[in-house]
Amino acid sequence: DGGITQSPKYLFRKEGQNVTLSCEQNLNHDAMYWYRQDPGQGLRLIYYSQIVNDFQKGDIAEGYSVSREKKESFPLTVTSAQKNPTAFYLCATQPEDWAGYTFGSGTRLTVV
Amino acid sequence: AQSVSQHNHHVILSEAASLELGCNYSYGGTVNLFWYVQYPGQHLQLLLKYFSGDPLVKGIKGFEAEFIKSKFSFNLRKPSVQWSDTAEYFCAVNGRGSTLGRLYFGRGTQLTVWP
């Protein structure tokens, strides 16, 4: 089955640590996106990538970094510079015709 | 810049009541419009979408939405809700022809249906 796999499902981070969230897809979609979901704020775009080895900042990129070395993979690193990292993180892909996103199941990050 | 407004933050209904969730967007060009749903503990999934043609689109589980271009609206409707419709609903838009392709989301509407 084609789809998106996000791991881990739950992640706990100590303050000052960097953590990396995984997003893998086998849909053969070029475009991949990372969103952050907070209650009452909807989905806010962190980073996106339209092609391998290229990515752009979204609306709230500060404190985050990404890489896109393979078409299938778009990992997100939450750095210690992110002041309020506790949130639900969603990865999505989209086919070339901009026909809408397919979402992964998300990673819930908690800073302890 | 594109933006999406969902005016209802939390809607509470009894089973069999009719539903209409408002969605307005701002964008100067042609758009693709979407409604996504997030059931408790599940990931977001596509409910329905509009690209062109008939402005009344039908989606899964009896939902439909009407695109009114003059009002920049894409309201979601269901004639009779069920307890299982309890979820958060997100309206989204992307500008057709945009090289970015990214979706802009509203803040979401939490629907609670009482049995």
Tab-separated table of C-alpha atoms in Angstrom, chain A residues 35-45 60 88 90, chain B residues 6 38 44 88-91 105-109:
chain	number	residue	atom	x	y	z
A	35	TYR	CA	3.229	21.270	9.376
A	36	ARG	CA	2.821	21.963	13.022
A	37	GLN	CA	-0.630	21.611	14.600
A	38	ASP	CA	-1.512	23.402	17.827
A	39	PRO	CA	-5.002	23.555	19.351
A	40	GLY	CA	-6.992	26.433	17.924
A	41	GLN	CA	-4.276	27.465	15.487
A	42	GLY	CA	-4.845	25.085	12.642
A	43	LEU	CA	-1.903	23.853	10.607
A	44	ARG	CA	1.119	26.054	10.145
A	45	LEU	CA	3.746	25.344	7.509
A	60	ILE	CA	7.340	29.246	11.070
A	88	PHE	CA	1.791	17.704	16.951
A	90	LEU	CA	2.399	16.394	10.490
B	6	GLN	CA	-13.310	29.349	9.444
B	38	GLN	CA	-9.474	14.683	11.603
B	44	LEU	CA	-6.167	14.100	8.572
B	88	GLU	CA	-12.193	18.533	13.656
B	89	TYR	CA	-12.773	19.925	10.183
B	90	PHE	CA	-10.281	21.997	8.233
B	91	CYS	CA	-10.874	24.052	5.132
B	105	PHE	CA	-5.470	25.964	6.135
B	106	GLY	CA	-8.110	27.535	8.301
B	107	ARG	CA	-7.867	27.189	12.056
B	108	GLY	CA	-10.318	24.336	12.108
B	109	THR	CA	-13.809	23.760	13.489
